[in-house]
C-alpha positions as protocol buffer text, in pm:
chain_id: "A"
residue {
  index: 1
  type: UNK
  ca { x: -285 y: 1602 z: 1985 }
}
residue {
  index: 2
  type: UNK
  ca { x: -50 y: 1738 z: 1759 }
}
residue {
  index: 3
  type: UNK
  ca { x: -97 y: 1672 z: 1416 }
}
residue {
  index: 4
  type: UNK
  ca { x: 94 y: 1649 z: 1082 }
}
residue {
  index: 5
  type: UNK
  ca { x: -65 y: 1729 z: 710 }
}
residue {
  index: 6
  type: UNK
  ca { x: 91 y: 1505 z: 444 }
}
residue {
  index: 7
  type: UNK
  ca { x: -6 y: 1524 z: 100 }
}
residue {
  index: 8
  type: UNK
  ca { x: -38 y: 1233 z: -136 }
}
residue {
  index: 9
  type: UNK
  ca { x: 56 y: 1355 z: -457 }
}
residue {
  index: 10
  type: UNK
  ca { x: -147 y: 1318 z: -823 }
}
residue {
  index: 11
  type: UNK
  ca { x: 121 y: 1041 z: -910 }
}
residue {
  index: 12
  type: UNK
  ca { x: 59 y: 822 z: -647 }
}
residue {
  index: 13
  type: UNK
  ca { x: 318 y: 523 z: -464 }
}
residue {
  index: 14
  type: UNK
  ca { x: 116 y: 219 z: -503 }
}
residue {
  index: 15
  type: UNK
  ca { x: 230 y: -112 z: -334 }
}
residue {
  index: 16
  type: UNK
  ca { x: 38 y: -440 z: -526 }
}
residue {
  index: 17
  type: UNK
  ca { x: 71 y: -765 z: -271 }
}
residue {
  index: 18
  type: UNK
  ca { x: -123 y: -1068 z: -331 }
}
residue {
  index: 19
  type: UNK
  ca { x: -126 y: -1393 z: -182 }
}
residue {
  index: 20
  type: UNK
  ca { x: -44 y: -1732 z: -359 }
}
residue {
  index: 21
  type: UNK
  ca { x: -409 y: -1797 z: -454 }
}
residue {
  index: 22
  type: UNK
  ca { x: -517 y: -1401 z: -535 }
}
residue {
  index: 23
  type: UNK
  ca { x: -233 y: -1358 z: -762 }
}
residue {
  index: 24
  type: UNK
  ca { x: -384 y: -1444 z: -1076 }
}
residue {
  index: 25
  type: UNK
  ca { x: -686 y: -1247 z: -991 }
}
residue {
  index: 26
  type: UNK
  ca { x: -464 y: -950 z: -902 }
}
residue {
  index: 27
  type: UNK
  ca { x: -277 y: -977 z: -1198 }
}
residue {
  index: 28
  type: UNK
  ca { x: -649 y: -960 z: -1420 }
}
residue {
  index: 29
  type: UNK
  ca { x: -728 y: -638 z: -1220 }
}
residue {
  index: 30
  type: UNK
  ca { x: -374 y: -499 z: -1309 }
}
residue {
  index: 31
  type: UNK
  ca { x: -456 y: -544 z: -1640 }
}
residue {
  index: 32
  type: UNK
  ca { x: -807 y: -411 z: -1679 }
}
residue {
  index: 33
  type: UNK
  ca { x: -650 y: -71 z: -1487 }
}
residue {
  index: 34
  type: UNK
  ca { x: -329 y: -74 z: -1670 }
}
residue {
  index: 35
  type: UNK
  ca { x: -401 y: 293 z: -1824 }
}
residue {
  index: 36
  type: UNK
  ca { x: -424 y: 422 z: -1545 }
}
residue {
  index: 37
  type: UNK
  ca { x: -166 y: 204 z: -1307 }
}
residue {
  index: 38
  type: UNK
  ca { x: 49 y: 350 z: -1616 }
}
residue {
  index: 39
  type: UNK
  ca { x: 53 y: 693 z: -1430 }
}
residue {
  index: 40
  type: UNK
  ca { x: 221 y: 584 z: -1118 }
}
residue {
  index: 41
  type: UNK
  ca { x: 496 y: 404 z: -926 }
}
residue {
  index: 42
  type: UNK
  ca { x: 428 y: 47 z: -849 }
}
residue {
  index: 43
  type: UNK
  ca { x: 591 y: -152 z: -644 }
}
residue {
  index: 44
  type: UNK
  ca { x: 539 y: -503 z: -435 }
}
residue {
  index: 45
  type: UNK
  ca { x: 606 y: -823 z: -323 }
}
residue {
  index: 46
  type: UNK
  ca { x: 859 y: -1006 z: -512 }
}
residue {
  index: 47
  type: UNK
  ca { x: 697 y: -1304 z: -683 }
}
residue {
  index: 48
  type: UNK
  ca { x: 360 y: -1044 z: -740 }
}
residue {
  index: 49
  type: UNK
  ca { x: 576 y: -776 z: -893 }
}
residue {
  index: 50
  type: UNK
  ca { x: 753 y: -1028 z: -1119 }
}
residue {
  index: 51
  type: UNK
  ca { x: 444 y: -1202 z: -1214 }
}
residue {
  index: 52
  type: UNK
  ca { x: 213 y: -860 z: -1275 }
}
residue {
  index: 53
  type: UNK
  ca { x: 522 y: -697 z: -1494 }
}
residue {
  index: 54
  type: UNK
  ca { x: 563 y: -1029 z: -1671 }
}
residue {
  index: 55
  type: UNK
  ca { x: 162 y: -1047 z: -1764 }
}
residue {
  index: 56
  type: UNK
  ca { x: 95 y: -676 z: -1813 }
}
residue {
  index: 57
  type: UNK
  ca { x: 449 y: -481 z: -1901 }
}
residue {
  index: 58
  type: UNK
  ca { x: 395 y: -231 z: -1600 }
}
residue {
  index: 59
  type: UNK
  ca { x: 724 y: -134 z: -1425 }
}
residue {
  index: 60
  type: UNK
  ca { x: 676 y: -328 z: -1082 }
}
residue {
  index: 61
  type: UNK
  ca { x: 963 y: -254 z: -863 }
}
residue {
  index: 62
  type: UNK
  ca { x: 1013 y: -582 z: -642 }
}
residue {
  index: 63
  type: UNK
  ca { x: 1121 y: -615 z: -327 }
}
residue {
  index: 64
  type: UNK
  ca { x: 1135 y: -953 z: -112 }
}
residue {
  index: 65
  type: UNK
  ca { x: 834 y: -1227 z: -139 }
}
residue {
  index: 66
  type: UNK
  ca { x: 654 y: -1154 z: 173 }
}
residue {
  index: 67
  type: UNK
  ca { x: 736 y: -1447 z: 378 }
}
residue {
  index: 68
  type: UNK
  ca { x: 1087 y: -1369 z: 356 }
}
residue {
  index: 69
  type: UNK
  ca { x: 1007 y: -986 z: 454 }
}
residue {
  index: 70
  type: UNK
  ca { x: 817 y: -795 z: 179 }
}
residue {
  index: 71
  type: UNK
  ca { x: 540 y: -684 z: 373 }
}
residue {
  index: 72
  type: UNK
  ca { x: 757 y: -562 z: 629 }
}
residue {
  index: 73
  type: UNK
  ca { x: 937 y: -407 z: 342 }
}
residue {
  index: 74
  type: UNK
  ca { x: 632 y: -231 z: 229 }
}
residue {
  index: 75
  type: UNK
  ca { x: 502 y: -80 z: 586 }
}
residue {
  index: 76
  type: UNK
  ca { x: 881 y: 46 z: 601 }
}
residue {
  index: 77
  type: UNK
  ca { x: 828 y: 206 z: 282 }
}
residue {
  index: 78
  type: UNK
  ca { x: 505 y: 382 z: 415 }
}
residue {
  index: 79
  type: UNK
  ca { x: 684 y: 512 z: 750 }
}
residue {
  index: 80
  type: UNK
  ca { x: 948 y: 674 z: 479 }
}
residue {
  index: 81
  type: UNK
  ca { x: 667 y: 841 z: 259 }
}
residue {
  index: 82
  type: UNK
  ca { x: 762 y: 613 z: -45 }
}
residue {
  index: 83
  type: UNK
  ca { x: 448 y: 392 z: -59 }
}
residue {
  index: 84
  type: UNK
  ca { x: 72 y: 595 z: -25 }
}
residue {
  index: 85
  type: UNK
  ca { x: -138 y: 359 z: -154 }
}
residue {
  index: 86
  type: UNK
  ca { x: -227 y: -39 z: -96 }
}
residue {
  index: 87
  type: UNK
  ca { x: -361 y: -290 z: -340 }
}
residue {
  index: 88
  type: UNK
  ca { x: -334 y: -649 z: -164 }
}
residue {
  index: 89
  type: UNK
  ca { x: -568 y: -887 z: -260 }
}
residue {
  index: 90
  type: UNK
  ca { x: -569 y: -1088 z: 59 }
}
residue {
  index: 91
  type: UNK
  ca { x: -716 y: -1495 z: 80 }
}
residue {
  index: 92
  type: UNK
  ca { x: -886 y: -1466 z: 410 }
}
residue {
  index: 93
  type: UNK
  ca { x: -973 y: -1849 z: 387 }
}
residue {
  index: 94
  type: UNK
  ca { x: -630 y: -1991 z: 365 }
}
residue {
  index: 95
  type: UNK
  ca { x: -415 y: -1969 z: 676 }
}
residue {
  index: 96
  type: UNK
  ca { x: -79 y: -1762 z: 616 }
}
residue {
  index: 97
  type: UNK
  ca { x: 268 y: -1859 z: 732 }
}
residue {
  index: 98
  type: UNK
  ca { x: 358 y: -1480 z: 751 }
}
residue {
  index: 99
  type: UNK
  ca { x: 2 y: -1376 z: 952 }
}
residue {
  index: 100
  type: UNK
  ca { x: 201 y: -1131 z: 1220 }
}
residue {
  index: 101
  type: UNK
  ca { x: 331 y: -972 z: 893 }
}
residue {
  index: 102
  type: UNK
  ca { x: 32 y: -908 z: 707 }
}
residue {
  index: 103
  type: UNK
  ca { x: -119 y: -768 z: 1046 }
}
residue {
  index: 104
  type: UNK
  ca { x: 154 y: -547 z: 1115 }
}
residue {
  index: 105
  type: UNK
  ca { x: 142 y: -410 z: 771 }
}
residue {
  index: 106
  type: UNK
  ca { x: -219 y: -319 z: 794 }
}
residue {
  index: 107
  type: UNK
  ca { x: -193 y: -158 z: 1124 }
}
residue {
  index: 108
  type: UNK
  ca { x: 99 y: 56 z: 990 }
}
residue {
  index: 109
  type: UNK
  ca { x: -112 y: 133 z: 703 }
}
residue {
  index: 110
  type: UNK
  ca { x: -416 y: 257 z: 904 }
}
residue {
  index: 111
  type: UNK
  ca { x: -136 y: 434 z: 1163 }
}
residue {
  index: 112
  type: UNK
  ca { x: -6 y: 655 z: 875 }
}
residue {
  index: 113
  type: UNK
  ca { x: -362 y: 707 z: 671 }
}
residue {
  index: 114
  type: UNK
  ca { x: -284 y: 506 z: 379 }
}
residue {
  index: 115
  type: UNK
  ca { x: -584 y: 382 z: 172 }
}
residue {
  index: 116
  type: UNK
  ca { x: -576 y: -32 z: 161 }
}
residue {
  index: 117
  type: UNK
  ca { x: -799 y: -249 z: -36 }
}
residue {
  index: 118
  type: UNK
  ca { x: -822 y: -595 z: 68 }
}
residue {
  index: 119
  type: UNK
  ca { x: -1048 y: -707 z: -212 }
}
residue {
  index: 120
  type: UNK
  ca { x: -1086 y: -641 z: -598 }
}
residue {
  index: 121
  type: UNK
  ca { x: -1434 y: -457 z: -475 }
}
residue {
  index: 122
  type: UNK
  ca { x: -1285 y: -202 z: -256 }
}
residue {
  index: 123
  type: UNK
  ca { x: -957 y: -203 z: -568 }
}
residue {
  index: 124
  type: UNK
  ca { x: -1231 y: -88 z: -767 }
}
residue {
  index: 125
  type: UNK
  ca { x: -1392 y: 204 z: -573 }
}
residue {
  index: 126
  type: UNK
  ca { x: -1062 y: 335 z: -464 }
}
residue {
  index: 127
  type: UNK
  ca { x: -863 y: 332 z: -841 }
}
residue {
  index: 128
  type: UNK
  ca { x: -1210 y: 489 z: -1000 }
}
residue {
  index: 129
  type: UNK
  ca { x: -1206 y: 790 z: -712 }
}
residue {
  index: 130
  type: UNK
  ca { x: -1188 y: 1134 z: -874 }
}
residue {
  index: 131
  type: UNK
  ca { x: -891 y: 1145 z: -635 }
}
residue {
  index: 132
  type: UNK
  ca { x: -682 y: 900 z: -796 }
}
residue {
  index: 133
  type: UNK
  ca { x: -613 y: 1210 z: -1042 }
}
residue {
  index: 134
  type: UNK
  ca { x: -570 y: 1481 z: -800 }
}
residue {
  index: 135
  type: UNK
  ca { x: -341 y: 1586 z: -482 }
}
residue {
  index: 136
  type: UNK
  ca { x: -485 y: 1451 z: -147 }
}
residue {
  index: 137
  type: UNK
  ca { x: -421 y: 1604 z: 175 }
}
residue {
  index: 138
  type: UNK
  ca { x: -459 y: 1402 z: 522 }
}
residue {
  index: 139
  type: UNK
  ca { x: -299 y: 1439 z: 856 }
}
residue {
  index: 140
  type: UNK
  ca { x: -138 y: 1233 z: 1095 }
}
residue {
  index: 141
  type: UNK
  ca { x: 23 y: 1213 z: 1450 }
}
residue {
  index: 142
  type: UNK
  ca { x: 287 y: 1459 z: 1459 }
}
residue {
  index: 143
  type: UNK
  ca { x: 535 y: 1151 z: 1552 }
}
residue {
  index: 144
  type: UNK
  ca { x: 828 y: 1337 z: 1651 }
}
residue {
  index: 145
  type: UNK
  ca { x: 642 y: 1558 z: 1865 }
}
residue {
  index: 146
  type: UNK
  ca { x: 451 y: 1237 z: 1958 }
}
residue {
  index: 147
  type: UNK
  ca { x: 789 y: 1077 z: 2102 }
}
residue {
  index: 148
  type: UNK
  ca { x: 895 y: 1375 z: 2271 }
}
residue {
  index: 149
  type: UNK
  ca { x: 624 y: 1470 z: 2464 }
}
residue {
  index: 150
  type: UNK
  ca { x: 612 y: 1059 z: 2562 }
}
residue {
  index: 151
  type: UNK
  ca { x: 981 y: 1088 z: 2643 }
}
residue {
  index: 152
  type: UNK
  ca { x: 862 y: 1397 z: 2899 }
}
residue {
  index: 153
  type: UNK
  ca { x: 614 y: 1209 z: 3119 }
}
residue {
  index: 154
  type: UNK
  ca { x: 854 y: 866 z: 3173 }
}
């Protein structure tokens, strides 16, 4: 298989998502990292974004709330190269109207190598890494190649 070496750079593109009843909780973790969520590009969901620049002052660029298409949003941004990291504080308990979205941003996630925390736990490991601060190599499927050599064999 034919494989692609991407680099996620020191200043990393992190995407913060929460749902309705994680918000709050998100918004405390954004706020106990802010010095270093200071040294990157944040992004997210539209009512999280508002609501974690409105309680901490970081620069959250929004984009829709993700029943109205945020997630997909977000795993569009990763195909691009403009989001390498995931925070989404997920409420595995509460049944979501926009499941097939969350799932599909996941899987896109784990297709292109992204690191994802689902929980303030695995938030924690991941933001204290040593390489939060540093350039990170990882490869994928060569895509392109990928689709071509599909395109062959039909």
């Amino acid at each position: 298989m034919d494989l692609l070496t991407l680099t996620i750079g020191k200043q990393k593109n992190i995407a913060l998502i929460a749902h309705d009843s994680k918000k709050h909780e998100l918004i405390e973790w954004c706020n106990t990292n802010k010095e270093i969520l200071k040294c990157h590009f944040l992004c997210g969901t539209g009512t999280t974004a508002r609501m974690i620049t409105d309680a901490t002052g970081l620069p959250v660029k929004g984009y829709n709330s993700g029943p109205l298409g945020g997630d997909q949003q977000i795993g569009a941004k990763i195909v691009e190269g403009r989001v390498d990291f995931v925070i989404f504080f997920s409420d595995p308990l509460t049944a979501q109207p926009h499941d097939p979205d969350v799932k599909a941003l996941l899987r896109i996630a784990q297709v292109y190598d992204i690191p994802i925390a689902n929980n303030k736990a695995t938030a924690d490991f991941l933001i204290t890494s040593p390489l939060m601060e540093q350039e990170y190599e990882h490869s994928v499927i060569n895509f392109r190649q990928n689709i071509k050599e599909r395109a062959k064999t039909l």
